[in-house]
XYZ file of C-alpha atoms in Angstrom:
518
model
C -7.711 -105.261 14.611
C -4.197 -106.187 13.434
C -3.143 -102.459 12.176
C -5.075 -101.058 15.480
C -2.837 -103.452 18.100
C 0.415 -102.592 15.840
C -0.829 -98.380 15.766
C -0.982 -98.957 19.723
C 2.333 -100.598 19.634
C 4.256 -98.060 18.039
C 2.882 -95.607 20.032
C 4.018 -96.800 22.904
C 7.249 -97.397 21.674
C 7.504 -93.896 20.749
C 6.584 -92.311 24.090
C 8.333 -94.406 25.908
C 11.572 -93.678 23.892
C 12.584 -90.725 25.857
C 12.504 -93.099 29.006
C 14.991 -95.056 27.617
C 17.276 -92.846 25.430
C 17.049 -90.338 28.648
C 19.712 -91.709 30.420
C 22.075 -91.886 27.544
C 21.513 -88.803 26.415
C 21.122 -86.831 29.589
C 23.331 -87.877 32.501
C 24.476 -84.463 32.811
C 22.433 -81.230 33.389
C 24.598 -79.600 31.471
C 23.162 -78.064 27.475
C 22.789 -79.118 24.734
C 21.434 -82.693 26.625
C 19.329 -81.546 28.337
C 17.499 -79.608 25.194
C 17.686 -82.409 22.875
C 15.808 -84.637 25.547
C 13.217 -81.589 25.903
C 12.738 -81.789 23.068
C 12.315 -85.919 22.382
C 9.738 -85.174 24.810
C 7.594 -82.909 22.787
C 7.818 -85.252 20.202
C 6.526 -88.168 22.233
C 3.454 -85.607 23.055
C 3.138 -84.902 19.721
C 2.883 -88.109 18.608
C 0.620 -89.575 22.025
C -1.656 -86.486 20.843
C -1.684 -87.929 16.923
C -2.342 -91.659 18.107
C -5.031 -91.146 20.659
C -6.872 -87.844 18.628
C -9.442 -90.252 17.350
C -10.300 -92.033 20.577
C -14.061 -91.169 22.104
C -12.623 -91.914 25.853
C -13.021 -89.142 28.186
C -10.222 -86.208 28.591
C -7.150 -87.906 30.013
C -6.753 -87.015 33.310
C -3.444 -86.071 35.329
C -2.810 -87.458 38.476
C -1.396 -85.919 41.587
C 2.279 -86.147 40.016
C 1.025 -84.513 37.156
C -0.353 -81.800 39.397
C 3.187 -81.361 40.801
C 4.641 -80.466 37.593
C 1.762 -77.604 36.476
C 2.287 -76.182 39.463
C 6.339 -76.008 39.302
C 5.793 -74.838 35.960
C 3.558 -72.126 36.489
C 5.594 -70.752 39.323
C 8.720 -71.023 36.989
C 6.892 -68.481 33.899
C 6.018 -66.325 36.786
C 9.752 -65.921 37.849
C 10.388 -64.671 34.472
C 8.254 -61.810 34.033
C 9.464 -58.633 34.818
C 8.344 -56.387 37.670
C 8.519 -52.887 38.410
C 11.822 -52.203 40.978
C 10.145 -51.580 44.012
C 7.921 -54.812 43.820
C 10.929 -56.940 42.840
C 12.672 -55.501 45.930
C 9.735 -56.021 48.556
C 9.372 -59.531 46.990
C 13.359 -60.377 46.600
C 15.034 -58.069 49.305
C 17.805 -61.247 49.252
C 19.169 -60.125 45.939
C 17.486 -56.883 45.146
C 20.765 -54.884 46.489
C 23.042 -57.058 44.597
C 21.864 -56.420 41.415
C 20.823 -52.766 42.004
C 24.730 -52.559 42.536
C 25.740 -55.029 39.651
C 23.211 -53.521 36.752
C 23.207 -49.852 37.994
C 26.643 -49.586 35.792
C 24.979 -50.530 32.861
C 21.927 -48.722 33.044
C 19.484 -51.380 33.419
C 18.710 -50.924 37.049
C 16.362 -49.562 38.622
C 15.006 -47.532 35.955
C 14.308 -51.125 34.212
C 11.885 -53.817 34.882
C 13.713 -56.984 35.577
C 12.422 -60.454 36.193
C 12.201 -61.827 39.644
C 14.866 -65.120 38.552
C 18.238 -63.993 39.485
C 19.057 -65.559 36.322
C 16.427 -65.483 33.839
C 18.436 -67.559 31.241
C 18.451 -70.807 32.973
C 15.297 -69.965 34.549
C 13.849 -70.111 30.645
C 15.791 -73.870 30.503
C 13.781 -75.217 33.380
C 10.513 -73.980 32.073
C 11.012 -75.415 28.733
C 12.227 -78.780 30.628
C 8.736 -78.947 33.103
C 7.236 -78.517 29.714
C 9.080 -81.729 28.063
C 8.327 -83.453 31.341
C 4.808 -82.744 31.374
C 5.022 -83.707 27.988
C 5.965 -87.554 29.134
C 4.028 -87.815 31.971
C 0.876 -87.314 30.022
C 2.043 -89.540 26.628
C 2.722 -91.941 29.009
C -0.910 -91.734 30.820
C -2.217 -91.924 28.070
C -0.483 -94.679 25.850
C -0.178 -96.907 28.691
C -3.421 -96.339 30.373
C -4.827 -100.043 29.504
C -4.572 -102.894 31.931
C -1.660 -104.928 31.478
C 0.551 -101.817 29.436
C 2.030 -101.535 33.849
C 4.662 -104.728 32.686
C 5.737 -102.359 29.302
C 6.411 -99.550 30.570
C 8.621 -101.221 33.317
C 10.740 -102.863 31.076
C 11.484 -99.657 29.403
C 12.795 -98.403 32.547
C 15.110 -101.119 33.571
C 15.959 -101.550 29.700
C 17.395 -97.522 29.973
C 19.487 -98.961 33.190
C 20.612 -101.899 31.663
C 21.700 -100.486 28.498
C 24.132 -97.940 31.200
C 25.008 -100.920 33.037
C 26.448 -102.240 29.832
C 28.218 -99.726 28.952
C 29.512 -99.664 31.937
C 31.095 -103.105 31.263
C 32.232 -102.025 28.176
C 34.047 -99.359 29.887
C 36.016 -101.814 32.278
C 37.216 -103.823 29.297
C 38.723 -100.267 27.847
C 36.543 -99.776 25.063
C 36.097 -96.837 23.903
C 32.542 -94.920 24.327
C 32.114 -91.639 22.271
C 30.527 -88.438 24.320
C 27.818 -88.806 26.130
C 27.955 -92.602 26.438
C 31.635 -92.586 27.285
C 32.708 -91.234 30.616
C 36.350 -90.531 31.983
C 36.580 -92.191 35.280
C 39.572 -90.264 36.578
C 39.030 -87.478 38.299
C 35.538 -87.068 37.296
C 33.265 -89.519 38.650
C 33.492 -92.370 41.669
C 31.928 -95.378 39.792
C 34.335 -98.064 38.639
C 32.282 -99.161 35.815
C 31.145 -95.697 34.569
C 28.848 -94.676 31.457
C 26.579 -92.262 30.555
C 26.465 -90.145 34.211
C 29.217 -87.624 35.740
C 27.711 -87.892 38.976
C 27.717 -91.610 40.241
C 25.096 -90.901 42.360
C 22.570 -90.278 39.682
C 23.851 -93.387 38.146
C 23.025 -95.179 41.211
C 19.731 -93.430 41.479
C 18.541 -94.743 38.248
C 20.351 -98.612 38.791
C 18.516 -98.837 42.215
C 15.080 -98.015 40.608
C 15.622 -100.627 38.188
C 17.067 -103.269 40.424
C 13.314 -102.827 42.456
C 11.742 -102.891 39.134
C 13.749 -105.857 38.086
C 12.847 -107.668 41.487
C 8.926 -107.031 40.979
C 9.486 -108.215 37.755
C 11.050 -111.602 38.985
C 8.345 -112.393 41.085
C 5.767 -111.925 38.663
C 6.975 -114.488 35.918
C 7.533 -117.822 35.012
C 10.497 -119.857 34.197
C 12.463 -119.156 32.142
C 11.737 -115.282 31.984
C 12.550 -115.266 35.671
C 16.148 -116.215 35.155
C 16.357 -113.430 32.413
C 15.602 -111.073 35.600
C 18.074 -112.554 37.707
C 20.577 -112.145 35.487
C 19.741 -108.790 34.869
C 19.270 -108.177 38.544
C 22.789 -109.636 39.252
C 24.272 -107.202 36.665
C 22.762 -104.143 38.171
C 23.372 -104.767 41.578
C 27.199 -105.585 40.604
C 27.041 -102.064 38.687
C 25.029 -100.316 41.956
C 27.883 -101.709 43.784
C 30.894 -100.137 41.719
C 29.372 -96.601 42.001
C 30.350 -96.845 45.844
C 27.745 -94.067 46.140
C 26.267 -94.563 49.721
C 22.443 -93.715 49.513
C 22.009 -95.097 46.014
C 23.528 -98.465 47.465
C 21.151 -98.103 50.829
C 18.135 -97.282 48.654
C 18.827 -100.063 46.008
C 19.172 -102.561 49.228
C 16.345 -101.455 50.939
C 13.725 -101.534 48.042
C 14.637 -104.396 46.861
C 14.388 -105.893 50.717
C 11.221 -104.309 51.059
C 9.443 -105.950 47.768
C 11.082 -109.074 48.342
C 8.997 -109.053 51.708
C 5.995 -107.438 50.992
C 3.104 -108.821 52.911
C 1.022 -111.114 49.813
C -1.863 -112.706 51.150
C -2.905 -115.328 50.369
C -0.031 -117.941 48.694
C 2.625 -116.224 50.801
C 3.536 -119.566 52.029
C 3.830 -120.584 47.821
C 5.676 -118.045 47.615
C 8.717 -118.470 50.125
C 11.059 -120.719 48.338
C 10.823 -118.559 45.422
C 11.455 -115.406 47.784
C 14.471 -117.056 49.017
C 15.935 -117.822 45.870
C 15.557 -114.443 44.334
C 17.463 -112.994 47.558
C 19.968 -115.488 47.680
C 21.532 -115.709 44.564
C 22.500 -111.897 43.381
C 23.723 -111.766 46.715
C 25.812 -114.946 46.405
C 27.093 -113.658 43.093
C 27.886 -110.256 44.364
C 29.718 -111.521 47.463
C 31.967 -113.792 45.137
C 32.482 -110.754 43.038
C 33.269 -108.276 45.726
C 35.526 -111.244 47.256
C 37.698 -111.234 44.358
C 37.677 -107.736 43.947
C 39.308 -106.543 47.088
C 40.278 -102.984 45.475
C 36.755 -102.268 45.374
C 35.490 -103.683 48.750
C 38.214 -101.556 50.445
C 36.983 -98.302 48.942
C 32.803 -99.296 49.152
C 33.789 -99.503 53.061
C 36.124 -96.554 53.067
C 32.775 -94.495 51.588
C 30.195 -95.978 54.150
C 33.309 -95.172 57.396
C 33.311 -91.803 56.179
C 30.011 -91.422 57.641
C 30.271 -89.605 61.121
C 29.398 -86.688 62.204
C 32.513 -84.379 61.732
C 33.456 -85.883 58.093
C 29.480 -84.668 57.473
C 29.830 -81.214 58.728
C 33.508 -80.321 57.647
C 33.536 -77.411 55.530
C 32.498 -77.776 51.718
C 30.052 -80.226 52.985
C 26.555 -80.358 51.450
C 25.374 -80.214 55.381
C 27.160 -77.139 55.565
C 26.093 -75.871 52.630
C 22.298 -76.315 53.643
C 23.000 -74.337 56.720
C 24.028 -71.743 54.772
C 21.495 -71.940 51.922
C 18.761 -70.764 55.001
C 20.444 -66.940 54.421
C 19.425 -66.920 51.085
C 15.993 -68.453 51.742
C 14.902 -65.853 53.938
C 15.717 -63.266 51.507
C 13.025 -65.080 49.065
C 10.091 -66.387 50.994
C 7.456 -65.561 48.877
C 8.604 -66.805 45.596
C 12.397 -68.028 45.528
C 15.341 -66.800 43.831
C 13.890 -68.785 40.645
C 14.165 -72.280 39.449
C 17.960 -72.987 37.715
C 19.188 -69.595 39.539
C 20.590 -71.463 42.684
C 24.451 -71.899 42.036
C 24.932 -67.853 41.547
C 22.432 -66.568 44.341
C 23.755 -68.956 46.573
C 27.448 -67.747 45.739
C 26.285 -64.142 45.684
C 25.581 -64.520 49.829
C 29.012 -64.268 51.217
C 28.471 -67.636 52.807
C 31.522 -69.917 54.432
C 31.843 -71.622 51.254
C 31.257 -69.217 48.440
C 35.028 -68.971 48.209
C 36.038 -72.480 47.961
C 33.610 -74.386 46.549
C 30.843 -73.596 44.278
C 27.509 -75.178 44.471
C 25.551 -75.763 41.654
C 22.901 -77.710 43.294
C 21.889 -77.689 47.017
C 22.041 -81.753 46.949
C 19.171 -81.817 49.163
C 16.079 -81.807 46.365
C 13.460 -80.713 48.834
C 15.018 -77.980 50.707
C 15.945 -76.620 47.580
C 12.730 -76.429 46.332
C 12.045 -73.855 48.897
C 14.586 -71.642 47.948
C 14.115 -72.299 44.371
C 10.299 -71.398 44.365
C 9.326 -70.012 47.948
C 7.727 -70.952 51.004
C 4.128 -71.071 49.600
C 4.968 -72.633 45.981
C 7.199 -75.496 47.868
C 4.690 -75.998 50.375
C 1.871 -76.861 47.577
C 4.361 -78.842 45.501
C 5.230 -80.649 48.870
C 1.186 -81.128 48.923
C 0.523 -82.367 45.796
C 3.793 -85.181 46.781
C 2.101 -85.916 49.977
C -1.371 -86.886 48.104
C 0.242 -88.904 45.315
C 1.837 -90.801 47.998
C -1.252 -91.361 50.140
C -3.070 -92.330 46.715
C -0.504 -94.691 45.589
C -0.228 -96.233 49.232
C -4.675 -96.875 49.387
C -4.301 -98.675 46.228
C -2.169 -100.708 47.409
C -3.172 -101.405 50.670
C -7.310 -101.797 48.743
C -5.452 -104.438 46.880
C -3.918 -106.333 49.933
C -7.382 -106.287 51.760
C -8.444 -108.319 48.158
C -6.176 -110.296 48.743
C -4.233 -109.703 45.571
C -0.652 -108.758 45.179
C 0.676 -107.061 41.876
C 4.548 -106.804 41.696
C 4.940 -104.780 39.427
C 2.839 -102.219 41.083
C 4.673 -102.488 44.613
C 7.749 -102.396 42.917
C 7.352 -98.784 41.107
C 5.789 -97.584 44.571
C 8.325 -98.335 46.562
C 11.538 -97.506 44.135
C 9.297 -94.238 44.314
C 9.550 -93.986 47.870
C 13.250 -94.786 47.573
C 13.978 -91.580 45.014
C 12.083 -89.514 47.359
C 14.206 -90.051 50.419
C 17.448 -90.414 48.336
C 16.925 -87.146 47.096
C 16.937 -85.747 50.517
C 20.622 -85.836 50.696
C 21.126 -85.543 46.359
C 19.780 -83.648 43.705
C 18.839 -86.810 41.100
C 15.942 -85.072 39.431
C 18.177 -82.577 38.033
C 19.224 -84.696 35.625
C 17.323 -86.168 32.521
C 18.482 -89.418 33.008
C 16.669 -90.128 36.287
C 14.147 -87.744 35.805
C 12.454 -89.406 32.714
C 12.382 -92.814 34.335
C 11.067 -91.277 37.546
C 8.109 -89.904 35.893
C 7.970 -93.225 34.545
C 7.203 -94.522 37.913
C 4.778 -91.764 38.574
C 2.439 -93.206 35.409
C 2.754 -96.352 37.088
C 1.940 -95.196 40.954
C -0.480 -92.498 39.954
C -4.224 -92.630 39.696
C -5.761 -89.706 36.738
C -7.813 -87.248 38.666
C -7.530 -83.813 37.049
C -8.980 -83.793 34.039
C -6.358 -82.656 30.814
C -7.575 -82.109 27.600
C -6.079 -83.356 24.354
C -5.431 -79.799 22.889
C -3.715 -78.650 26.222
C -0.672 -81.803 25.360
C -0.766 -80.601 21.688
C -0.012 -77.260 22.630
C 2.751 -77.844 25.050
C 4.139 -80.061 22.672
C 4.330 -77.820 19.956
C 5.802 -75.086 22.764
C 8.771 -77.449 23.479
C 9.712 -78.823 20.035
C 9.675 -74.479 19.153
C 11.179 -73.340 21.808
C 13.848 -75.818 22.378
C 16.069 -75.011 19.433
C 15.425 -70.809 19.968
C 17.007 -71.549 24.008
C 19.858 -73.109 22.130
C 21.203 -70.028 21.111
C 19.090 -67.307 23.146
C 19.555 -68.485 26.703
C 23.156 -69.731 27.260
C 24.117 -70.976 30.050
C 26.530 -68.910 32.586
C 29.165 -71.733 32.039
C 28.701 -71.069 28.321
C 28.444 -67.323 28.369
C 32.089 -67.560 30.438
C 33.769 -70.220 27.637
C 32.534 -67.702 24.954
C 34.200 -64.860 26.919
C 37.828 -66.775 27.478
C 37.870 -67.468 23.773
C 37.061 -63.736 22.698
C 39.419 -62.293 25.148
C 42.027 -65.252 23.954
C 41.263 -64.329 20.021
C 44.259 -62.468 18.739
C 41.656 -61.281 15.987
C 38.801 -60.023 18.735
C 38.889 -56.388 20.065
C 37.973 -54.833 23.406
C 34.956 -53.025 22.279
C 33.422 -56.998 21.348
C 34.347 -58.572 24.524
C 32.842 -56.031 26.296
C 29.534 -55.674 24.117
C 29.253 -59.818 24.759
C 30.263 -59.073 28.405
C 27.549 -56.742 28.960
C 24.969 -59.020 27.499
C 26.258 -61.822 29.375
C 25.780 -59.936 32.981
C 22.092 -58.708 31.833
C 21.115 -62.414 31.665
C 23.729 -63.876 34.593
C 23.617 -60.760 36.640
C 24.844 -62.325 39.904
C 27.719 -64.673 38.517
C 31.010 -63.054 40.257
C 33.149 -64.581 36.975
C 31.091 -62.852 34.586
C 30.753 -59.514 36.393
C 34.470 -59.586 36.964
């Protein structure tokens, strides 16, 4: 019994390791991160896949989340297989002229079949990602299935934002992080305290999930665990603070309000001077802090001023920018430009902004999953959303008519909620480091419903450990493909005839990227 609690143990460990390392690892989109955390999620798979092979439970099943991410995948292999020319341009009229008049030089248009992605490269990196991520989402089901495993997998969420939080810290007193732990703050991100992310809205994304975590966790323990989560409360809420990014700091706020005064039933009148004291002191401790740092006050209420409607709408504004991303959609209603393939359709439009400022994301994560996929592929990923919600809500409301209240649970439904609206104005679960924890979440909030067999995990798990080390070196990014290009055409020692020979390649798989072309 010993050796099967310890096997169970480890196993969790294991496949929740990604979950924590995630953040660390991946606060960029950017390769090689995002392939080495691709492929720590096969290996949880494989490893969920070599711990459970021997159990005579029923198929694990996926929930509505899990749903979600077949379905993204499956649209994303379709977007890389090639299609005859005049399909491709009745399906893609957007971006069919473009690269009739970009490949026809080299010969590889029309007479060629060529995928429907307008960049097939990094459309191959966010397949082999979905993979990793379906990876997690099902080691997680699976290892953390039993009653009671809800409080574990928590912690390793708010023990990934902790750990950046930290480092953080560590940053402020000058020491010195190496690459990826160790961001410059200047010029590069907003966040006073920053580690692991570029963006300091991701890194509030992931702090405000754990804060609501942290919170549920609070409420559901004793003394003296529950000072442990106050502290750690205080220190991400200080850290949420110093990333002055607006809707991480609203959502963080807001879902930690919102579990704080979550309806409980019976014992809600028990539980009011404990209520009280977990609201009151972070926020006493972050209103000394903020008192004595008057630097950062002035610039957290310079960000939340700069919130009107003509400092939204200027031009290089993500508002503007979705405005203009509606071009490009109706050029691919039936199945998108292809996931990863925004940043060079979008600047291949001719839009307002394509000369000033380059997109890479549509910071808007819904609206760009139409463009990315389609009308009819976004409106059954939308779908699937809309169920896992209206499952996650009925449990919770089935467990308020029993008069029970489980904080843990409400917690990871509503810091759910919270990534779901932040993510209408941000593109969070582009990056690893939020992404992870957020499915996370989703093996807390979701119920199994589709059944999954064991072989299916073992064989996407074995696709993404494979795979991930070939797109290393056969699908480079455009960023990538243009460093490699400066440094040939920089080499004393390199001749024309090689630059253009890696040129040529580089346009086949980046055909609408104005650098390379030019």
């Amino acid at each position: 019994m010993l050796s099967r609690l310890s096997r169970r143990g480890l196993g969790q460990a294991v496949c929740a390791l990604p979950v924590v390392l995630s953040p660390l690892l991946a606060g960029t989109a950017a390769r090689p991160y995002t392939l080495v955390v691709a492929g720590l999620c096969g290996v949880a798979g494989l490893y969920a896949y070599t711990v459970e092979r021997d159990r005579e439970d029923p198929a694990p099943r996926l929930s509505w989340f899990g749903l979600f991410l077949v379905v993204a995948l499956l649209a994303t292999l379709l977007q890389l297989i090639p299609l005859p020319p005049f399909l491709r341009a009745l399906i893609a009229p957007g971006s069919d002229p473009t690269l009739r008049r970009v490949l026809g030089d080299l010969h590889g248009y029309p007479g060629h079949f060529h995928a429907l992605s307008t960049d097939p490269s990094a459309t191959a990196n966010e397949a082999l990602r979905l993979c990793g991520y379906l990876c997690v989402l099902c080691s997680l089901t699976i290892t953390f299935g039993r009653r009671g495993d809800g409080a574990r997998l928590s912690r390793a969420i708010y023990l990934s934002a902790g750990l950046v939080a930290l480092l953080g810290l560590l940053a402020a007193l000058h020491v010195p992080l190496p690459p990826p732990l160790g961001v410059i703050g200047e010029g590069v991100t907003r966040a006073r305290l920053p580690a692991c992310f570029l963006n300091s809205n991701h890194m509030a994304a992931l702090l405000a999930i754990a804060a609501i975590l942290t919170v549920g966790a609070a409420l559901s323990s004793g003394w003296p665990m529950r000072a442990v989560w106050l502290l750690l409360l205080v220190l991400l809420d200080a850290v949420l603070l110093g990333t002055l990014s607006r809707g991480g700091i609203v959502v963080g706020v807001l879902g930690q309000a919102a579990v704080l005064l979550w309806p409980r039933g019976i014992g809600a009148t028990a539980t009011l001077r404990r209520t009280l004291l977990l609201l009151c002191v972070p926020v006493a401790v972050l209103a000394v802090g903020m008192t004595f740092a008057h630097e950062a006050q002035r610039e957290l209420q310079d960000r939340f001023a700069a919130t009107s409607i003509a400092d939204l709408t200027t031009p290089g504004s993500k508002v503007r920018a979705w405005a203009d991303a509606w071009p490009l959609l109706r050029g691919h209603l039936v199945l998108g430009v292809g996931r990863g393939a925004f940043e060079d359709a979008f600047q291949g439009t001719g839009n307002s902004l394509s000369g000033s400022v380059r997109f890479v994301y549509l910071e808007n994560e819904w609206l760009q999953a139409l463009v990315d996929f389609g009308v009819p592929v976004a409106l059954a990923l939308l779908g699937c959303l809309f169920f896992a919600f209206r499952g996650g809500a009925t449990r919770l409301l089935e467990a308020y008519r029993r008069r029970q209240f489980a904080p843990q649970r409400v917690a990871a439904f509503v810091a759910l909620c919270g990534v779901a609206l932040h993510n209408l104005v941000d593109f969070n679960l582009e990056v690893g480091g939020v992404a992870l924890p957020v499915l996370g979440l989703c093996a807390l909030v979701g119920r199994g419903r589709f059944p999954f067999p064991r072989r299916a995990l073992l064989a996407l798990s074995v696709v993404v450990v494979v795979a991930a080390p070939i797109l290393w070196f056969a699908a480079p990014s455009h960023d990538e493909e243009g460093h490699r290009l400066v440094g040939l055409s920089q080499d004393p020692a390199g001749s024309r005839d090689q630059v253009l020979r890696v040129g040529t390649a580089a346009v086949r798989r980046h055909p609408l990227d104005s650098y390379l072309s030019a």
